[in-house]
Short mmCIF file of C-alpha atoms and ligand atoms in Angstrom, two decimals:
data_model
loop_
_atom_site.label_atom_id
_atom_site.label_comp_id
_atom_site.label_asym_id
_atom_site.label_seq_id
_atom_site.Cartn_x
_atom_site.Cartn_y
_atom_site.Cartn_z
CA MET A 590 -24.18 17.14 -47.71
CA GLN A 591 -23.24 13.51 -48.93
CA ASP A 592 -19.61 14.11 -47.91
CA LYS A 593 -20.65 15.73 -44.63
CA LEU A 594 -22.46 12.80 -43.53
CA LEU A 595 -19.50 10.09 -44.63
CA GLU A 596 -17.14 12.60 -42.33
CA ILE A 597 -19.59 12.27 -39.37
CA LYS A 598 -19.73 8.59 -39.75
CA GLU A 599 -16.08 8.30 -39.97
CA LYS A 600 -15.39 10.94 -37.08
CA ALA A 601 -18.12 8.86 -35.00
CA LEU A 602 -16.59 5.27 -35.48
CA SER A 603 -13.37 6.78 -34.74
CA VAL A 604 -14.49 8.14 -31.37
CA LEU A 605 -16.00 5.31 -30.88
CA ASN A 606 -13.46 2.71 -31.41
CA ASN A 607 -11.14 4.70 -28.74
CA CYS A 608 -14.03 4.71 -26.44
CA LYS A 609 -13.12 2.78 -23.06
CA ASP A 610 -15.89 3.43 -20.74
CA GLU A 611 -19.49 4.18 -20.55
CA LYS A 612 -19.48 7.84 -19.51
CA THR A 613 -17.36 8.38 -22.87
CA LEU A 614 -19.82 6.25 -24.75
CA ASN A 615 -22.58 8.47 -23.38
CA ASP A 616 -20.84 11.76 -24.39
CA ILE A 617 -20.51 10.50 -27.91
CA LYS A 618 -24.18 9.42 -27.93
CA VAL A 619 -25.23 12.74 -27.23
CA LYS A 620 -22.75 14.50 -29.36
CA PHE A 621 -23.79 12.57 -32.56
CA LEU A 622 -27.31 11.50 -31.83
CA GLY A 623 -28.94 13.82 -29.32
CA LYS A 624 -31.38 16.74 -29.66
CA GLN A 625 -28.28 19.21 -30.46
CA GLY A 626 -26.21 16.33 -32.17
CA GLU A 627 -24.39 16.34 -35.41
CA LEU A 628 -26.70 13.93 -37.15
CA THR A 629 -29.77 15.71 -36.09
CA SER A 630 -28.65 19.17 -37.25
CA ILE A 631 -28.02 17.32 -40.75
CA LEU A 632 -31.61 16.21 -40.55
CA ARG A 633 -32.99 19.58 -39.97
CA GLY A 634 -30.82 20.62 -43.36
CA MET A 635 -32.82 17.88 -45.30
CA ARG A 636 -35.26 20.64 -46.40
CA ASP A 637 -32.80 22.11 -48.00
CA VAL A 638 -32.09 19.20 -50.44
CA SER A 639 -33.28 19.17 -53.53
CA GLN A 640 -36.48 16.73 -54.24
CA GLU A 641 -34.39 14.42 -56.17
CA ASP A 642 -31.36 14.14 -54.16
CA ARG A 643 -33.34 13.40 -50.72
CA PRO A 644 -34.12 9.73 -51.03
CA LYS A 645 -30.36 8.76 -51.50
CA ILE A 646 -29.38 11.37 -48.66
CA GLY A 647 -32.26 9.95 -46.72
CA ALA A 648 -30.66 6.49 -47.11
CA LEU A 649 -27.24 7.58 -46.33
CA LEU A 650 -28.45 9.35 -43.22
CA ASN A 651 -30.52 6.19 -41.95
CA GLU A 652 -27.26 3.97 -42.83
CA VAL A 653 -24.86 6.49 -40.93
CA ARG A 654 -27.30 6.64 -37.96
CA GLY A 655 -27.68 2.78 -38.08
CA ALA A 656 -23.92 2.37 -37.91
CA ILE A 657 -23.32 4.68 -35.37
CA GLU A 658 -26.16 3.15 -33.21
CA GLU A 659 -25.13 -0.40 -33.86
CA LYS A 660 -21.80 0.44 -32.65
CA ILE A 661 -23.06 2.22 -29.59
CA THR A 662 -25.32 -0.87 -28.72
CA GLU A 663 -22.25 -3.08 -29.53
CA LEU A 664 -20.10 -1.10 -26.77
CA ASN A 665 -22.83 -0.80 -24.29
CA ASN A 666 -23.30 -4.65 -24.27
CA LYS A 667 -19.33 -4.98 -24.01
CA PHE A 668 -19.42 -2.51 -21.02
CA ASN A 669 -22.36 -4.11 -19.39
CA GLU A 670 -20.63 -7.74 -19.73
CA GLU A 671 -17.34 -6.12 -18.29
CA GLN A 672 -18.94 -4.59 -15.51
CA LEU A 673 -20.98 -8.03 -14.49
CA ASN A 674 -17.67 -9.76 -14.82
CA LYS A 675 -15.70 -7.58 -12.35
CA LYS A 676 -18.61 -7.72 -9.82
CA LEU A 677 -18.68 -11.72 -10.00
CA GLN A 678 -15.06 -11.46 -9.67
CA SER A 679 -15.11 -9.39 -6.69
CA GLU A 680 -17.65 -11.43 -5.01
CA LYS A 681 -16.28 -14.92 -5.61
CA ILE A 682 -16.01 -17.17 -2.94
CA ASP A 683 -12.99 -19.35 -2.89
CA VAL A 684 -14.44 -22.76 -1.79
CA THR A 685 -10.85 -24.54 -1.67
CA LEU A 686 -9.80 -22.01 1.17
CA SER A 687 -9.47 -23.90 4.44
CA GLY A 688 -12.21 -22.81 7.20
CA LEU A 689 -11.93 -22.40 10.98
CA GLN A 690 -11.64 -25.75 12.55
CA VAL A 691 -14.22 -26.73 15.01
CA LYS A 692 -13.10 -29.33 17.63
CA ASN A 693 -15.44 -32.12 18.87
CA GLY A 694 -16.71 -31.16 22.41
CA ALA A 695 -17.45 -34.15 24.64
CA PRO A 696 -19.99 -34.36 27.63
CA SER A 697 -18.78 -33.38 31.28
CA VAL A 698 -17.93 -36.34 33.08
CA LEU A 699 -21.02 -35.84 35.85
CA GLU A 700 -23.36 -35.43 33.01
CA LYS A 701 -22.13 -38.52 31.30
CA VAL A 702 -22.57 -40.43 34.60
CA ILE A 703 -25.78 -38.98 35.42
CA GLU A 704 -27.41 -40.04 31.76
CA ASP A 705 -25.74 -43.31 31.97
CA ILE A 706 -27.20 -44.12 35.02
CA GLU A 707 -31.03 -42.66 34.09
CA GLU A 708 -30.22 -45.10 31.27
CA ILE A 709 -29.73 -48.01 32.88
CA PHE A 710 -32.60 -47.57 35.24
CA MET A 711 -34.72 -46.95 32.31
CA SER A 712 -33.89 -50.26 31.10
CA MET A 713 -35.01 -51.61 33.98
CA GLY A 714 -38.52 -50.20 33.85
CA PHE A 715 -37.96 -47.20 36.05
CA ASP A 716 -39.29 -43.64 35.11
CA VAL A 717 -37.01 -40.53 35.63
CA VAL A 718 -38.85 -37.91 37.52
CA ASP A 719 -37.94 -34.29 38.59
CA GLY A 720 -38.99 -32.36 41.58
CA PRO A 721 -38.53 -28.65 42.88
CA GLU A 722 -34.88 -27.77 44.21
CA ILE A 723 -36.64 -24.99 46.44
CA GLU A 724 -38.50 -27.39 48.90
CA GLU A 725 -41.16 -27.21 51.59
CA ASP A 726 -39.76 -28.82 54.98
CA LYS A 727 -42.67 -31.02 55.28
CA PHE A 728 -41.62 -32.87 51.92
CA ASN A 729 -37.86 -32.60 52.35
CA PHE A 730 -38.22 -33.85 56.22
CA GLU A 731 -41.19 -34.57 58.14
CA MET A 732 -42.90 -36.84 55.73
CA LEU A 733 -39.68 -38.83 55.30
CA ASN A 734 -40.32 -39.76 59.06
CA ILE A 735 -38.00 -36.78 60.29
CA PRO A 736 -40.18 -34.65 62.40
CA LYS A 737 -38.91 -31.08 63.64
CA GLY A 738 -36.47 -31.16 66.25
CA HIS A 739 -35.12 -34.84 65.54
CA PRO A 740 -31.77 -35.11 65.71
CA ALA A 741 -30.99 -36.52 62.13
CA ARG A 742 -31.80 -33.20 60.67
CA ASP A 743 -28.35 -31.96 61.97
CA ALA A 744 -26.46 -34.25 59.69
CA GLN A 745 -28.09 -32.42 57.03
CA ASP A 746 -27.17 -28.78 57.51
CA THR A 747 -29.91 -27.32 55.57
CA PHE A 748 -30.14 -23.86 53.75
CA TYR A 749 -33.35 -22.48 54.90
CA ILE A 750 -35.12 -19.72 53.11
CA GLU A 751 -37.96 -18.81 55.06
CA ASP A 752 -37.99 -19.69 58.73
CA GLU A 753 -38.00 -23.37 59.11
CA LYS A 754 -40.62 -23.56 56.25
CA VAL A 755 -39.08 -23.23 53.13
CA LEU A 756 -35.65 -24.45 52.10
CA LEU A 757 -33.06 -25.58 49.37
CA ARG A 758 -33.70 -29.49 49.30
CA SER A 759 -30.81 -31.36 51.21
CA GLN A 760 -31.78 -34.49 49.43
CA THR A 761 -33.79 -35.73 46.62
CA SER A 762 -36.06 -37.63 48.83
CA PRO A 763 -38.94 -35.14 48.63
CA VAL A 764 -39.48 -36.22 45.31
CA GLN A 765 -40.04 -39.51 46.22
CA ALA A 766 -42.86 -38.15 48.77
CA ARG A 767 -44.22 -35.85 46.23
CA THR A 768 -44.56 -38.89 43.75
CA MET A 769 -46.05 -41.29 46.29
CA LEU A 770 -48.60 -38.62 47.14
CA ALA A 771 -49.45 -37.97 43.26
CA ALA A 772 -49.77 -41.59 42.83
CA GLY A 773 -52.70 -41.49 45.50
CA GLY A 774 -51.85 -44.52 47.50
CA ASN A 775 -53.03 -47.07 45.31
CA LYS A 776 -50.16 -47.42 42.25
CA PRO A 777 -47.12 -49.02 42.10
CA ILE A 778 -44.10 -47.05 41.48
CA ARG A 779 -40.42 -47.61 40.30
CA MET A 780 -38.84 -44.05 39.85
CA ILE A 781 -35.35 -42.48 40.34
CA CYS A 782 -34.95 -38.84 40.81
CA PRO A 783 -31.72 -37.47 39.81
CA GLY A 784 -31.20 -33.85 40.95
CA LYS A 785 -29.17 -30.92 42.35
CA THR A 786 -29.21 -31.23 46.25
CA TYR A 787 -27.54 -28.60 48.88
CA ARG A 788 -26.22 -28.49 52.13
CA ARG A 789 -24.02 -25.87 54.42
CA ASP A 790 -20.90 -27.59 53.61
CA SER A 791 -17.75 -26.40 53.67
CA ASP A 792 -16.11 -26.83 50.08
CA ASP A 793 -13.10 -29.06 50.00
CA ALA A 794 -11.82 -31.92 47.85
CA THR A 795 -14.70 -34.40 48.89
CA HIS A 796 -17.27 -32.10 49.99
CA SER A 797 -19.52 -29.77 48.13
CA HIS A 798 -22.39 -27.18 49.33
CA GLN A 799 -24.21 -28.39 45.99
CA PHE A 800 -24.27 -32.23 44.84
CA THR A 801 -26.34 -34.27 42.57
CA GLN A 802 -28.23 -37.03 44.23
CA ILE A 803 -29.90 -39.81 42.41
CA GLU A 804 -32.68 -41.75 44.27
CA GLY A 805 -34.55 -44.81 43.45
CA LEU A 806 -38.09 -45.99 44.74
CA VAL A 807 -39.91 -48.89 44.09
CA VAL A 808 -43.39 -49.48 45.93
CA ASP A 809 -45.70 -52.26 45.05
CA ARG A 810 -48.19 -54.37 46.73
CA ILE A 811 -47.49 -56.36 49.48
CA GLU A 812 -48.17 -59.79 47.85
CA ARG A 813 -45.58 -58.83 44.94
CA GLY A 814 -43.14 -59.27 47.95
CA ILE A 815 -40.56 -56.64 47.15
CA SER A 816 -37.72 -57.47 49.47
CA MET A 817 -34.04 -56.61 50.01
CA SER A 818 -33.06 -59.14 47.42
CA ASP A 819 -34.95 -57.10 44.71
CA LEU A 820 -32.88 -54.12 45.91
CA LYS A 821 -29.62 -55.91 45.85
CA GLY A 822 -30.56 -57.30 42.48
CA THR A 823 -31.21 -53.76 40.94
CA LEU A 824 -28.29 -52.34 42.62
CA ASP A 825 -26.24 -55.17 41.41
CA THR A 826 -27.26 -54.60 37.99
CA LEU A 827 -26.62 -50.86 38.13
CA PHE A 828 -23.20 -51.08 39.26
CA LYS A 829 -22.01 -53.95 37.22
CA LYS A 830 -22.81 -51.71 34.14
CA ILE A 831 -21.53 -48.80 35.62
CA PHE A 832 -18.15 -50.32 36.56
CA ASP A 833 -17.39 -53.67 35.08
CA GLU A 834 -19.21 -57.08 35.21
CA LYS A 835 -17.01 -58.32 38.01
CA THR A 836 -17.97 -55.73 40.21
CA GLU A 837 -19.71 -57.09 43.63
CA VAL A 838 -22.20 -55.30 45.70
CA ARG A 839 -22.06 -55.54 49.56
CA PHE A 840 -24.55 -54.56 52.12
CA ARG A 841 -23.60 -53.30 55.87
CA PRO A 842 -26.34 -52.81 58.46
CA SER A 843 -26.98 -48.91 58.44
CA TYR A 844 -29.28 -46.58 59.79
CA TYR A 845 -31.49 -44.01 57.94
CA GLN A 846 -35.00 -42.51 59.44
CA PHE A 847 -36.67 -43.29 56.05
CA THR A 848 -35.84 -46.68 55.80
CA GLU A 849 -36.00 -50.23 57.86
CA PRO A 850 -34.05 -52.09 57.84
CA SER A 851 -31.17 -49.88 56.11
CA VAL A 852 -28.00 -50.54 54.59
CA GLU A 853 -24.89 -49.17 53.28
CA VAL A 854 -23.86 -50.43 49.73
CA ASP A 855 -20.34 -51.18 49.15
CA LEU A 856 -18.75 -52.05 45.67
CA THR A 857 -15.75 -53.85 44.93
CA CYS A 858 -13.04 -51.19 44.37
CA CYS A 859 -12.93 -50.67 40.91
CA SER A 860 -9.07 -49.38 40.89
CA CYS A 861 -7.58 -52.28 42.57
CA LYS A 862 -10.25 -54.97 41.77
CA GLY A 863 -10.78 -55.69 45.54
CA LYS A 864 -7.02 -56.30 46.27
CA GLY A 865 -6.40 -53.04 48.34
CA CYS A 866 -5.31 -49.71 47.32
CA PRO A 867 -5.06 -46.14 48.42
CA MET A 868 -8.52 -45.25 46.98
CA CYS A 869 -10.37 -48.07 48.95
CA LYS A 870 -7.95 -47.58 51.95
CA ASN A 871 -7.00 -51.01 51.35
CA THR A 872 -10.02 -52.57 52.04
CA GLY A 873 -11.06 -53.71 48.58
CA TRP A 874 -14.36 -52.04 49.12
CA ILE A 875 -15.62 -48.65 48.38
CA THR A 876 -18.88 -47.21 49.87
CA VAL A 877 -21.38 -45.44 47.39
CA CYS A 878 -24.92 -45.88 48.17
CA GLY A 879 -27.27 -45.96 51.19
CA ALA A 880 -30.70 -47.86 51.03
CA GLY A 881 -33.15 -49.80 52.61
CA MET A 882 -36.70 -51.10 52.78
CA VAL A 883 -39.04 -48.05 52.79
CA HIS A 884 -40.24 -47.48 56.32
CA PRO A 885 -43.90 -47.94 57.14
CA ASN A 886 -44.09 -44.31 58.60
CA VAL A 887 -43.13 -42.90 55.19
CA LEU A 888 -45.48 -45.19 53.31
CA ARG A 889 -48.14 -44.01 55.59
CA ASN A 890 -47.37 -40.33 55.74
CA CYS A 891 -47.32 -40.32 51.57
CA GLY A 892 -50.70 -41.93 51.23
CA TYR A 893 -49.74 -45.55 51.06
CA ASP A 894 -51.10 -48.14 53.42
CA PRO A 895 -47.91 -50.18 55.05
CA LYS A 896 -49.92 -53.37 55.22
CA GLU A 897 -51.07 -53.43 51.81
CA TRP A 898 -47.95 -51.78 50.22
CA SER A 899 -44.07 -52.25 50.51
CA GLY A 900 -40.89 -51.27 48.69
CA PHE A 901 -37.30 -50.18 48.53
CA ALA A 902 -35.63 -46.96 48.32
CA CYS A 903 -31.80 -45.88 47.44
CA GLY A 904 -29.67 -42.99 47.41
CA PHE A 905 -26.20 -42.08 46.32
CA GLY A 906 -24.30 -39.28 45.13
CA ALA A 907 -23.69 -38.72 41.13
CA GLU A 908 -20.09 -36.96 41.95
CA ARG A 909 -19.15 -39.96 43.88
CA VAL A 910 -19.68 -42.27 41.38
CA ALA A 911 -18.04 -40.22 38.95
CA MET A 912 -15.07 -39.81 40.88
CA VAL A 913 -14.84 -43.37 41.84
CA LYS A 914 -15.36 -44.53 38.15
CA TYR A 915 -12.61 -42.05 36.81
CA GLY A 916 -10.30 -41.99 39.41
CA MET A 917 -10.83 -38.36 40.31
CA THR A 918 -9.72 -36.87 43.42
CA ASP A 919 -11.30 -33.48 43.93
CA ILE A 920 -14.89 -32.99 43.46
CA ARG A 921 -14.41 -29.50 42.61
CA LYS A 922 -13.22 -30.26 39.44
CA LEU A 923 -16.33 -31.93 38.33
CA ASP A 924 -17.86 -28.18 38.32
CA ASN A 925 -14.97 -26.95 36.63
CA GLN A 926 -14.48 -29.01 33.59
CA THR A 927 -14.19 -26.35 30.97
CA ASP A 928 -11.10 -27.56 29.20
CA LEU A 929 -12.28 -29.86 26.25
CA ARG A 930 -9.09 -31.70 26.25
CA GLU A 931 -9.70 -32.83 29.53
CA THR A 932 -13.54 -33.85 28.94
CA ALA A 933 -12.33 -35.55 25.57
CA ALA A 934 -9.82 -37.48 27.29
CA PHE A 935 -12.06 -38.84 29.80
CA ASP A 936 -14.60 -39.62 26.83
CA ARG A 937 -12.07 -41.60 25.18
CA ARG A 938 -11.53 -43.62 28.41
CA GLU A 939 -14.85 -45.11 27.58
CA ASP A 940 -13.74 -46.78 24.29
ZN1 ZN B 613 -8.98 -50.27 45.90
#
């Protein structure tokens, strides 16, 4: 029996030494230590061993079992470790690999101009106010001193949605009317309202059925004496900051329904600095803005008593300012700026 045990030990350790995988290891375990295993059958034969030999054989049996179990545990640990390493290897991320390059974007020219204008007005204490693009006729026209049937309506070919009551706003002026009404006729106002406006224009290089208007409105008590020189000072500051310090602002008499007196505002041509070039048609000046003192009828319609309150209003197209500033010749380009190289190029011109 002793020889048998030593033989089993030798055989077991020999196959274990050649064992290369977990499955074979399991088979070996069953073969030697399982219920039907070789060692178990020896154990069963212990009852035939004489009393005096039992301790010796028992000790040997334990030793053989211990040696086999120890080797199996060792191999088990080895296989587990190998498997873990294999898994770690397959899930390894190589952080030195170069990734996808993300190119820097740049704001669209139009968006940038609008933001710049908002910031300049805010630095002068103006609020930025928003209003609906689908508007009622009364806010878009009537309150602004343009009653039904008035010829001034013809100049703004309007998109009507419902009879002659609801329309796509043809100007941002209805936001002025709404702001004055909301203020209840007894608070000073200093605001701009940038936003999309719509007219039934045929699109070409200089016209678009949708464009961005920016309007400014200042209303204060009459004793504060808001005047044309405040208007001029405000626009002068605005355009000097948008273009450059040498930009001059000039007023020419004009006519609008909602202001009295009204002016058209010219700027020194930023392309030729006033010397004359194709962009300014050799006049040295570029028209960008309409403005004037708020018409008493508009104040009255919007809840302000023109005997106690006065103010100025101005309005211009953001696209026009953008085109003049960046020397663009086609307004349609502004809505179609999808090429990052192009927007980035305009952005760099700022530096
Ligand atoms: Zn010029």
